[in-house]
PDB file of C-alpha atoms in Angstrom:
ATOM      1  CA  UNK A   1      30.530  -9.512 -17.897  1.00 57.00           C
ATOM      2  CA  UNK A   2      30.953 -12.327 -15.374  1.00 61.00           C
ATOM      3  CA  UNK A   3      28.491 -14.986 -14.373  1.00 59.00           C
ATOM      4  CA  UNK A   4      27.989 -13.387 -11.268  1.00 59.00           C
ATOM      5  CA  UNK A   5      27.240  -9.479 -12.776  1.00 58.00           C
ATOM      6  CA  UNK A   6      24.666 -11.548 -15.051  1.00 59.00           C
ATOM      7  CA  UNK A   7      23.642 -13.122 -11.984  1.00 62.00           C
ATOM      8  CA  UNK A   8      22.741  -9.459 -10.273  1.00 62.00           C
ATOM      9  CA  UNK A   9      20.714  -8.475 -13.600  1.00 63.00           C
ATOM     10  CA  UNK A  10      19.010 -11.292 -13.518  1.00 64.00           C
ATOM     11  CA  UNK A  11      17.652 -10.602  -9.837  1.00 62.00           C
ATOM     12  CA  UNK A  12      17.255  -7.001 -10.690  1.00 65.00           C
ATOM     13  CA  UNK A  13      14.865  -7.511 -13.934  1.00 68.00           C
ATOM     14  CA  UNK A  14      13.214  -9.946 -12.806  1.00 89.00           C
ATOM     15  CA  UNK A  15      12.015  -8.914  -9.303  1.00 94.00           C
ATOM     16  CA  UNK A  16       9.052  -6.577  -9.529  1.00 95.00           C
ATOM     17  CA  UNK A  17       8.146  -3.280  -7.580  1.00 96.00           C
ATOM     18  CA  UNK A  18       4.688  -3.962  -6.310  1.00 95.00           C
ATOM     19  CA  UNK A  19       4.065  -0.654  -4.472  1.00 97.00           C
ATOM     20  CA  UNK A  20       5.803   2.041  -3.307  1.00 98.00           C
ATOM     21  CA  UNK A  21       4.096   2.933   0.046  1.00 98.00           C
ATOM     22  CA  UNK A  22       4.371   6.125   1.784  1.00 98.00           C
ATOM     23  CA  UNK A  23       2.866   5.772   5.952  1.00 98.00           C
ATOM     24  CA  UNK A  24       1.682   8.529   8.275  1.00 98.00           C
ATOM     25  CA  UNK A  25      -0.607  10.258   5.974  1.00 98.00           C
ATOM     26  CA  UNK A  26      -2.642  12.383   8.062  1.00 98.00           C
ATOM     27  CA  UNK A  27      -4.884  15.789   9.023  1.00 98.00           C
ATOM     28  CA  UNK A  28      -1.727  17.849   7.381  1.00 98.00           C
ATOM     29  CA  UNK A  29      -2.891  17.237   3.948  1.00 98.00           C
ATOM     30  CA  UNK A  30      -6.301  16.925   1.979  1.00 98.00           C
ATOM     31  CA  UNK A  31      -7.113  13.220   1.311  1.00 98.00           C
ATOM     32  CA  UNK A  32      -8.045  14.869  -2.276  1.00 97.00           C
ATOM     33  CA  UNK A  33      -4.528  15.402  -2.797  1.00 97.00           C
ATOM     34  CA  UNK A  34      -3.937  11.929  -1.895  1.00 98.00           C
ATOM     35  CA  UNK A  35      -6.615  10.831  -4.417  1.00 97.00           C
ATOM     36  CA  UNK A  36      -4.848  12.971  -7.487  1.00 96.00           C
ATOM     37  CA  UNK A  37      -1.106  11.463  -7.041  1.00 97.00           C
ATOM     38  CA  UNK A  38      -2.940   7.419  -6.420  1.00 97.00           C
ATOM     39  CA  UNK A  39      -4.851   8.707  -9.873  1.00 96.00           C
ATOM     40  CA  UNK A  40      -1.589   9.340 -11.601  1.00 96.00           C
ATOM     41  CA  UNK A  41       0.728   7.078  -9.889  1.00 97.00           C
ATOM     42  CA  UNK A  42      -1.322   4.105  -9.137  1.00 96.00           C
ATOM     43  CA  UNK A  43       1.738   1.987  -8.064  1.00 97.00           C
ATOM     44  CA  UNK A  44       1.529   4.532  -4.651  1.00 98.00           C
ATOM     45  CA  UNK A  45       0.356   3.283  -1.715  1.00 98.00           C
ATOM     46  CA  UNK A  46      -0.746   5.461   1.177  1.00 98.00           C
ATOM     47  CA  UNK A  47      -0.537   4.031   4.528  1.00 98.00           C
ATOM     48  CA  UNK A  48      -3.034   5.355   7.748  1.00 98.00           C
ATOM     49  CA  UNK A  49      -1.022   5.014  10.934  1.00 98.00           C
ATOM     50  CA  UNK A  50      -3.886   3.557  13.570  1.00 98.00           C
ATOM     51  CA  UNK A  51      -3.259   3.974  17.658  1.00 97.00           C
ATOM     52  CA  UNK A  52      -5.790   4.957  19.831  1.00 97.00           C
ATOM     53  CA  UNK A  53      -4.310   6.819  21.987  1.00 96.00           C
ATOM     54  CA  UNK A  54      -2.329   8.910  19.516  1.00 97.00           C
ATOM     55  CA  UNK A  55      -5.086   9.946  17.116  1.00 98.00           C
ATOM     56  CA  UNK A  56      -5.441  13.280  15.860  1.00 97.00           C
ATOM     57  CA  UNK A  57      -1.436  13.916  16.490  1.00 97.00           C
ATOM     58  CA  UNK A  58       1.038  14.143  13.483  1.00 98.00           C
ATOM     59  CA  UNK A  59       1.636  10.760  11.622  1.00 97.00           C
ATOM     60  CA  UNK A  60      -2.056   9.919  13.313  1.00 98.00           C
ATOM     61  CA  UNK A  61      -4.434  11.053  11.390  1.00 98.00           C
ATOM     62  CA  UNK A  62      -8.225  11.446  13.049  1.00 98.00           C
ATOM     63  CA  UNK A  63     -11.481   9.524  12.604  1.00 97.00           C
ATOM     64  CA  UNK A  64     -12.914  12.464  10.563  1.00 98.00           C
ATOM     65  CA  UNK A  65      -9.890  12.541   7.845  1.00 98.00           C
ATOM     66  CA  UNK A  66      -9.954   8.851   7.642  1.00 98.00           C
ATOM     67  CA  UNK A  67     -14.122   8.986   6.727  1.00 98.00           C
ATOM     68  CA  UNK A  68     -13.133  12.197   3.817  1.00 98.00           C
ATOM     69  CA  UNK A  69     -10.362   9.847   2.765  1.00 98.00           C
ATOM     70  CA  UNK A  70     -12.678   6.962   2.681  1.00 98.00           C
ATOM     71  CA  UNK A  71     -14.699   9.138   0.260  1.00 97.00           C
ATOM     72  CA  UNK A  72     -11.763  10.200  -2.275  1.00 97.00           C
ATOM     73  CA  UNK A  73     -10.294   5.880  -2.266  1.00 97.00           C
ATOM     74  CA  UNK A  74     -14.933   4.984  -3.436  1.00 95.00           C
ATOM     75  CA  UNK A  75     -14.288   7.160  -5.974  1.00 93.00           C
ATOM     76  CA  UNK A  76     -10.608   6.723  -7.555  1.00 91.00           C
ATOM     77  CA  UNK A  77     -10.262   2.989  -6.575  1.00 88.00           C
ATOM     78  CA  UNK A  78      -7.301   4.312  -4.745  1.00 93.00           C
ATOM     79  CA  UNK A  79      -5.811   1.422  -2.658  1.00 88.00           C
ATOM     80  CA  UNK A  80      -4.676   2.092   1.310  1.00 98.00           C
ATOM     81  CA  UNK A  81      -2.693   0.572   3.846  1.00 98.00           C
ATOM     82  CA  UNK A  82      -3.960   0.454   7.136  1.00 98.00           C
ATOM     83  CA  UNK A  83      -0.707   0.591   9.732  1.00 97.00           C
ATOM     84  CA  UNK A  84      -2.137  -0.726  13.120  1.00 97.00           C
ATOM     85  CA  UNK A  85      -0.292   0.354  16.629  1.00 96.00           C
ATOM     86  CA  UNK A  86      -1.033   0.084  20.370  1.00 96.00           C
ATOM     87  CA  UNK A  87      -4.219  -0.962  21.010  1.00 97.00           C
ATOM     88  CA  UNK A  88      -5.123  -2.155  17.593  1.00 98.00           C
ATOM     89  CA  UNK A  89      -2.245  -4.715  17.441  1.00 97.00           C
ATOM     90  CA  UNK A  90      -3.274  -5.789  21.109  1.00 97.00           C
ATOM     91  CA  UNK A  91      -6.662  -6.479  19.589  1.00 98.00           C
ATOM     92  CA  UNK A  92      -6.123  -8.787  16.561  1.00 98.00           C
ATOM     93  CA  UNK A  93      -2.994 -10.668  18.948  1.00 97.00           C
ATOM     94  CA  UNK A  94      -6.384 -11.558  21.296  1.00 97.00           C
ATOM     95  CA  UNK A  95      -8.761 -12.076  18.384  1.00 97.00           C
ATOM     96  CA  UNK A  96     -10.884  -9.308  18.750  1.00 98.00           C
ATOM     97  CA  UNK A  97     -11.534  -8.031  14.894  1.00 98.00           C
ATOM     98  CA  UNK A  98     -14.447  -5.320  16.009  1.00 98.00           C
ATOM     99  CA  UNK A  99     -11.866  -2.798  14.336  1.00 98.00           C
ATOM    100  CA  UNK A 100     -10.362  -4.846  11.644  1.00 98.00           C
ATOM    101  CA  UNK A 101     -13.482  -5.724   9.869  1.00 98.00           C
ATOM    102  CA  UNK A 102     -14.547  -1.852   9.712  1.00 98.00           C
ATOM    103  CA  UNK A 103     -11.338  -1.539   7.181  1.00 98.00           C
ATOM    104  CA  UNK A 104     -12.636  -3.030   4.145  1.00 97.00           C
ATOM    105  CA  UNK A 105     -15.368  -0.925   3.392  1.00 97.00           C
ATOM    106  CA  UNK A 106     -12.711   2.440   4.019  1.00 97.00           C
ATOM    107  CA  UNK A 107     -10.814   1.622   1.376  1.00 97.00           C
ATOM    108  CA  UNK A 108      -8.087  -0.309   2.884  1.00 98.00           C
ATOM    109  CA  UNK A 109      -6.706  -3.361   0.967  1.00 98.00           C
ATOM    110  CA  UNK A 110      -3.557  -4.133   3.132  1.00 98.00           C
ATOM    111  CA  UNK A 111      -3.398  -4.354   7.135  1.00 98.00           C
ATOM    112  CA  UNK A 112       0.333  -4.127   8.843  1.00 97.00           C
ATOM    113  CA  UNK A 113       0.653  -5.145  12.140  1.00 97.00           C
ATOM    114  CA  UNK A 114       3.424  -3.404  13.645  1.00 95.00           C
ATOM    115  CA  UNK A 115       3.909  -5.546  17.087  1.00 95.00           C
ATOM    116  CA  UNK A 116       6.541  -3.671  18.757  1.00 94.00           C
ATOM    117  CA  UNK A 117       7.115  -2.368  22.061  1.00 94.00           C
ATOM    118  CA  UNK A 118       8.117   0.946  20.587  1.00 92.00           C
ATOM    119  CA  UNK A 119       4.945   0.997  19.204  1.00 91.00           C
ATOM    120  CA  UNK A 120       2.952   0.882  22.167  1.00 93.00           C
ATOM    121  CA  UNK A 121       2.344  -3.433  21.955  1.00 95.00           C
ATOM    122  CA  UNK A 122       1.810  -5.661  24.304  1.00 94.00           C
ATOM    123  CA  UNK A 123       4.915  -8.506  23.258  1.00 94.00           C
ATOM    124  CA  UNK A 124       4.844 -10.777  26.215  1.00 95.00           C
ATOM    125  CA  UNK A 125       3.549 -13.796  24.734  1.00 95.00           C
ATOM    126  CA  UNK A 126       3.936 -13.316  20.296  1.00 97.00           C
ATOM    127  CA  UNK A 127       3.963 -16.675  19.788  1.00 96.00           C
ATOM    128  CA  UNK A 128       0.766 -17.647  21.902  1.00 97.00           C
ATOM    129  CA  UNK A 129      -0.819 -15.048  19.894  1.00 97.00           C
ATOM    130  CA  UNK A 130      -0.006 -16.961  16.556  1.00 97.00           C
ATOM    131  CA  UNK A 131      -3.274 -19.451  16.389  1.00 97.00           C
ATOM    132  CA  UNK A 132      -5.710 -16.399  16.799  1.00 97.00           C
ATOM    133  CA  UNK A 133      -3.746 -14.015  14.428  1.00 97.00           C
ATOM    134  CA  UNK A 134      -4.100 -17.045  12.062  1.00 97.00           C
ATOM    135  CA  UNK A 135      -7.717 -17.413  12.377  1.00 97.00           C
ATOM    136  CA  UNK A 136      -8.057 -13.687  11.465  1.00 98.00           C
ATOM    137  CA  UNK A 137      -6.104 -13.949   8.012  1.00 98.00           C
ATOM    138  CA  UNK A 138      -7.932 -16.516   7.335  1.00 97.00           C
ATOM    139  CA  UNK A 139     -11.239 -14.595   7.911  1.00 98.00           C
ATOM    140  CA  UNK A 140     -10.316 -11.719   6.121  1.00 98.00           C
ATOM    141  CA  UNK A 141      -9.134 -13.560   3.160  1.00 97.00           C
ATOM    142  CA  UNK A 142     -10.234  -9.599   1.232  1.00 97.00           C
ATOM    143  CA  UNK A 143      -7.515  -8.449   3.177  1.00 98.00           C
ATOM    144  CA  UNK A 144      -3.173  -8.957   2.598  1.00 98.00           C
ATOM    145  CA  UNK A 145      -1.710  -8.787   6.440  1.00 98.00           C
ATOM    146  CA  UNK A 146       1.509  -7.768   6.443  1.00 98.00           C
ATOM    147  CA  UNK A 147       3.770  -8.691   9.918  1.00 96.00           C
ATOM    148  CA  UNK A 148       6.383  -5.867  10.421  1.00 92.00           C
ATOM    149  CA  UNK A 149       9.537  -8.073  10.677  1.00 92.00           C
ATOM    150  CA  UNK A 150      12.453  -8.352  13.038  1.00 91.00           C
ATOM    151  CA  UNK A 151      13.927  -9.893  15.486  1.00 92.00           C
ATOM    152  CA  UNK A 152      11.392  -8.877  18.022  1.00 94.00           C
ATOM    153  CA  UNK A 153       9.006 -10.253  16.516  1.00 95.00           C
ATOM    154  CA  UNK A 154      10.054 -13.256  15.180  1.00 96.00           C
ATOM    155  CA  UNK A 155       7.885 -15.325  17.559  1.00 97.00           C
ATOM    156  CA  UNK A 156       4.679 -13.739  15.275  1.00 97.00           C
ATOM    157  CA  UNK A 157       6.173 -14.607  11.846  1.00 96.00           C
ATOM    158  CA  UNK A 158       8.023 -16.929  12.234  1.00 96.00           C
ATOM    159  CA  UNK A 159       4.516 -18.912  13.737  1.00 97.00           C
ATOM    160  CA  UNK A 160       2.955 -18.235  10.625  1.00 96.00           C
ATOM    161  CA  UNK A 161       5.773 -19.779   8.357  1.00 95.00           C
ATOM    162  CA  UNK A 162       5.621 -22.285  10.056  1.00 95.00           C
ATOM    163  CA  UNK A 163       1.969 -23.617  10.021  1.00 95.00           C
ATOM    164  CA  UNK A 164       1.566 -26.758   9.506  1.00 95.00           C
ATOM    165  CA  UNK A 165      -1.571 -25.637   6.751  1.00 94.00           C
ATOM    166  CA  UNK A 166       1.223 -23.702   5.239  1.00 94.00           C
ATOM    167  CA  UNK A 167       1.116 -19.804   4.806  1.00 95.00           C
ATOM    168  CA  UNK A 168      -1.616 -18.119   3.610  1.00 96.00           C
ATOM    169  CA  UNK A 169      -1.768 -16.689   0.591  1.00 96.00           C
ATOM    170  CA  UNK A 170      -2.591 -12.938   1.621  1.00 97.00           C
ATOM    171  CA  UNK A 171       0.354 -13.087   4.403  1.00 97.00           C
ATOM    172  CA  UNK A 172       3.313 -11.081   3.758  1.00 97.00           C
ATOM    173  CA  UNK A 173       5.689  -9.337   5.889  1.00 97.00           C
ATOM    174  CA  UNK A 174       7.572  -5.867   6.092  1.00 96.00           C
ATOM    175  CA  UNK A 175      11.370  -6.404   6.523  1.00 94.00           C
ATOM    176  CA  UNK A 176      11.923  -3.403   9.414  1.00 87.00           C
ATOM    177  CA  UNK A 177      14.804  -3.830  11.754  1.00 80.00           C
ATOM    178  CA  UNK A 178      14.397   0.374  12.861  1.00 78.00           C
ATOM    179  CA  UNK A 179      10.618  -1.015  13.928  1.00 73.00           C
ATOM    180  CA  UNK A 180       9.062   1.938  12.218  1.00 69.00           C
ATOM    181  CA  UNK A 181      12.089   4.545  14.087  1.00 74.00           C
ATOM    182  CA  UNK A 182      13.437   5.353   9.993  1.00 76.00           C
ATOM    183  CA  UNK A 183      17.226   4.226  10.788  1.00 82.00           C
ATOM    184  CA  UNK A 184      18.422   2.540   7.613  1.00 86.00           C
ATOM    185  CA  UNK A 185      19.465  -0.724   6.962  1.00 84.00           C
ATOM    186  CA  UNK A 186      22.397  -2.505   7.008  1.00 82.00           C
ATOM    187  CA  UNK A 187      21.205  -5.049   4.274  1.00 86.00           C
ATOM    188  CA  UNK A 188      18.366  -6.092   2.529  1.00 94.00           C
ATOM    189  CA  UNK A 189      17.469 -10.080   3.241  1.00 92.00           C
ATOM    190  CA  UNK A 190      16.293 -12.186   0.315  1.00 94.00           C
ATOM    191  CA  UNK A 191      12.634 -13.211   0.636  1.00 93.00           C
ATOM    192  CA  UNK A 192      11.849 -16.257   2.006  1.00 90.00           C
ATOM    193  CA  UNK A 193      11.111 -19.180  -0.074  1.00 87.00           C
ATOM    194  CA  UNK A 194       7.219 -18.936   0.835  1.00 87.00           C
ATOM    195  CA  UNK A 195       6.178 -15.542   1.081  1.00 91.00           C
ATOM    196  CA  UNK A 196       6.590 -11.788  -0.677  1.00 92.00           C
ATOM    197  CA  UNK A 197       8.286  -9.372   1.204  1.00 96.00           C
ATOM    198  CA  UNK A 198       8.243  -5.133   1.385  1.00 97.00           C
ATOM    199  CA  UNK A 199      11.452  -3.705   2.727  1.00 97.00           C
ATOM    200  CA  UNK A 200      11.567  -0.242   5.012  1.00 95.00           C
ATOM    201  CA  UNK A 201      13.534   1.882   7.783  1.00 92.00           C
ATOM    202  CA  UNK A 202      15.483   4.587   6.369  1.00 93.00           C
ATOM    203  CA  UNK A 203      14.401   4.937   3.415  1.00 96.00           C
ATOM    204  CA  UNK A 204      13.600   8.313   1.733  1.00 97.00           C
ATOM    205  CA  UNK A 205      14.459  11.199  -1.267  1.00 97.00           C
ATOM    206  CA  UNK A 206      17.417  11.249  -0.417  1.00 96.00           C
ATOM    207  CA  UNK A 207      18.455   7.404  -0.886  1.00 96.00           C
ATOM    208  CA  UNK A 208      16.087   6.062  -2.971  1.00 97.00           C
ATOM    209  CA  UNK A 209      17.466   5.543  -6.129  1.00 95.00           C
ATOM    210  CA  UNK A 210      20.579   3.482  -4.181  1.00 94.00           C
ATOM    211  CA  UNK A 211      18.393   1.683  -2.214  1.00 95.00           C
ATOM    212  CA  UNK A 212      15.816   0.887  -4.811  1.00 95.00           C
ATOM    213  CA  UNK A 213      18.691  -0.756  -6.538  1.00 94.00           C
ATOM    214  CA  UNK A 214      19.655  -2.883  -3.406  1.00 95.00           C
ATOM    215  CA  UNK A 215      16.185  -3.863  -3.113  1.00 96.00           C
ATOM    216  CA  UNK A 216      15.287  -5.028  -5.940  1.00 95.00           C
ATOM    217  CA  UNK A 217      18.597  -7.085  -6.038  1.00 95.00           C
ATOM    218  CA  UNK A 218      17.875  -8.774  -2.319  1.00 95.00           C
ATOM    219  CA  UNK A 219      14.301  -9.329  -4.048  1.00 95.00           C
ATOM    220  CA  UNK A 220      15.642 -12.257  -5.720  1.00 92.00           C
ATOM    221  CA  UNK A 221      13.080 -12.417  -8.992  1.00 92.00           C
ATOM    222  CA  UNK A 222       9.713 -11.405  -6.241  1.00 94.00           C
ATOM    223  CA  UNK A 223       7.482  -9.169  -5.896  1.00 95.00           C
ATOM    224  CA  UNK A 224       8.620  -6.333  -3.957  1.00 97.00           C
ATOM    225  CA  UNK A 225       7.401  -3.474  -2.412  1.00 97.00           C
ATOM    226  CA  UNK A 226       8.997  -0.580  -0.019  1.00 97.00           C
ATOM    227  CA  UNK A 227       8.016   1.453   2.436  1.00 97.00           C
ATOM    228  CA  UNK A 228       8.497   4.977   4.257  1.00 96.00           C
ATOM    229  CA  UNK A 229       7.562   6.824   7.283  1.00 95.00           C
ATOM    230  CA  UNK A 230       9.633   9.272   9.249  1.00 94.00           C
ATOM    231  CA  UNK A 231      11.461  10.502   6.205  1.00 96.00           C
ATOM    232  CA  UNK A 232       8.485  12.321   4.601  1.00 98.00           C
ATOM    233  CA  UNK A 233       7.742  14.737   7.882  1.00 98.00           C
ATOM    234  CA  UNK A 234       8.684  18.003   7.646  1.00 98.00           C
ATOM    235  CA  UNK A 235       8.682  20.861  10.218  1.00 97.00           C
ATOM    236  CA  UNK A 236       7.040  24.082   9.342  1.00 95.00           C
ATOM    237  CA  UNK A 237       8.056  27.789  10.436  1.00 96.00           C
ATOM    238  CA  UNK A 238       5.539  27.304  12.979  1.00 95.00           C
ATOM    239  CA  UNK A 239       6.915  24.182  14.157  1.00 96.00           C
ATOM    240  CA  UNK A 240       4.365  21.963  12.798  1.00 97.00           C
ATOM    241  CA  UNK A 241       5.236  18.363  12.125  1.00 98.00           C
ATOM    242  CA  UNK A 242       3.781  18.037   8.414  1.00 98.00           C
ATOM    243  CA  UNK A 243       3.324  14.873   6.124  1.00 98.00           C
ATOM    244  CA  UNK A 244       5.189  16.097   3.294  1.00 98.00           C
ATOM    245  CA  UNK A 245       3.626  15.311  -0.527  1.00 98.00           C
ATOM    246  CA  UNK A 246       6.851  17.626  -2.150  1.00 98.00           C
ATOM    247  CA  UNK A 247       9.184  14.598  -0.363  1.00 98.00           C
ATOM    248  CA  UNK A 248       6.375  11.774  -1.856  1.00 98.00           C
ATOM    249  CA  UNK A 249       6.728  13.266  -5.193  1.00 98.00           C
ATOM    250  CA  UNK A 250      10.525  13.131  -4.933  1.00 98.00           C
ATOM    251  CA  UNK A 251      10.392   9.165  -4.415  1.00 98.00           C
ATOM    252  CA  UNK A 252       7.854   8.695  -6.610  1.00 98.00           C
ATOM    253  CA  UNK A 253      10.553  10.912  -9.540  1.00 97.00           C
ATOM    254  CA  UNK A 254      13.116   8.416  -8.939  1.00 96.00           C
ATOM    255  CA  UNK A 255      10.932   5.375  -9.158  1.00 97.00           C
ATOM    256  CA  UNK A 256       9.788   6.816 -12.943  1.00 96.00           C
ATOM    257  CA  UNK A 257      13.043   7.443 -13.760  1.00 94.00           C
ATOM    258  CA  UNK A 258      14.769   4.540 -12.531  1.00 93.00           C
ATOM    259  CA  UNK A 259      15.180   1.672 -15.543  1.00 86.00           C
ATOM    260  CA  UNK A 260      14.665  -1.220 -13.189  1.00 87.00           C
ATOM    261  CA  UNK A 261      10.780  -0.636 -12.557  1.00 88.00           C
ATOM    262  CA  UNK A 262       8.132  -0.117 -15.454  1.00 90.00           C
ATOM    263  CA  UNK A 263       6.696   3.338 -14.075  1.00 95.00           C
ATOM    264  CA  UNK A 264       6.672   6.328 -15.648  1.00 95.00           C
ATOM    265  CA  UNK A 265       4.878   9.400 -15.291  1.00 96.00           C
ATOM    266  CA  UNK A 266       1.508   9.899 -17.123  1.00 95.00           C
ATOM    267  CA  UNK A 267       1.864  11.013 -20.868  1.00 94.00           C
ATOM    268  CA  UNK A 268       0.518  14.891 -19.808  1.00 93.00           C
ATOM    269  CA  UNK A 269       3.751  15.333 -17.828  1.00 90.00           C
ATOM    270  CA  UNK A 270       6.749  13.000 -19.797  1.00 75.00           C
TER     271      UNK A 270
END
């Protein structure tokens, strides 16, 4: 083998797969459900889609699901994502953390802020926004903010990596150039020097077992995590857009199987 093919392996075994996240878990399945796969697969991470005006619709689940799912993460320790949209980015860009500090106590661990115009943002002024996002991780130091990274909004992220009180330790950021629209990368960036990054936007059953390789290549010895949306929806005979725990189970096969990430499935089912 050459230097550089030792140099790949290298990458490869030494970057680590934090979590493999699936987002837009909603009404179309019981939270229970949820609860069974975190309890065998605790490397999953279910992500809660939040936008106002959306709620209730596919890929947004309601305020009643989110309370029973609530209930099943108090009792398995099951960790969850909370994917905030519209509104509820508008809100932490101006400060306001009435809804952000009601998280916690559901469950959630991890807080992505997806500040896109596609996703229903307000992006006029990112970068003025930067001091009071700031002031929020630093207030909910119990929670990991992740910024959904691109170009668009570079003025957010880029703010943060830049503070002069350097980057806090529960900031990461989601490398998403499809802003959440599941169109797959070109190329996988290596983390920056100061932060962890997850990686998303195409990714699904069908690719991940190429793409997990990628990943965990671009992941340069880190710790790693990915992330999918759009790929897990399927459309019933009665033409009902449904959050898909058959397509889950596929991603989570190929993450047991695959030799570069210490999962495997529990002992009842190897």
């Amino acid at each position: 083998t050459t230097n550089a093919d030792n140099s790949v392996t290298d990458k490869m075994t030494n970057t680590k797969l934090r979590k493999l996240g699936f987002c837009g878990a909603d009404d179309s399945v019981s939270p229970r459900a949820l609860g069974l796969i975190f309890n065998s697969y605790p490397f999953v991470e279910f992500g809660v889609l939040f936008r106002p005006d959306k709620e209730g619709e596919p890929r947004y689940a309601s305020k009643e699901w989110v309370e029973e799912l609530s209930k099943v993460a108090a009792y398995s320790s099951m960790t969850l994502a909370a994917h905030l949209c519209g509104n509820r980015v508008n809100e932490v860009l101006d400060g306001d953390d009435i809804f952000l500090s009601t998280l916690y106590a559901l469950g959630f661990r991890r807080v992505q802020i997806n500040a896109t115009a596609i996703n229903g943002v307000d992006t006029s002024n990112l970068e003025g926004a930067v001091p009071k996002l700031a002031g929020l991780v630093g207030k909910h130091n119990n929670l990991e903010f992740i910024i959904q990274k691109n170009e668009e909004t570079k003025p957010l992220w880029q703010g943060i990596l830049d503070l002069p009180t350097g980057v806090p330790d529960n900031f990461t950021m989601l490398v998403d150039e499809s802003k959440g629209t599941g169109v797959l990368a070109s190329s996988w960036p290596q983390p920056p020097e100061n932060c962890n990054i997850g990686y998303a936007g195409g990714i699904g059953p069908s690719n991940i077992k190429s793409v997990l390789q990628d990943v965990m290549v671009a992941g340069n010895g880190k710790e790693i995590w990915i992330d999918m949306e759009s790929s897990l929806r399927t459309i019933d005979q009665n033409g009902k857009d449904n959050f898909d725990l058959n397509k889950c189970f596929q991603c989570i096969d190929a993450i047991c199987e695959a030799d570069i990430c210490d999962y495997s499935h529990p002992s009842f089912l190897s």
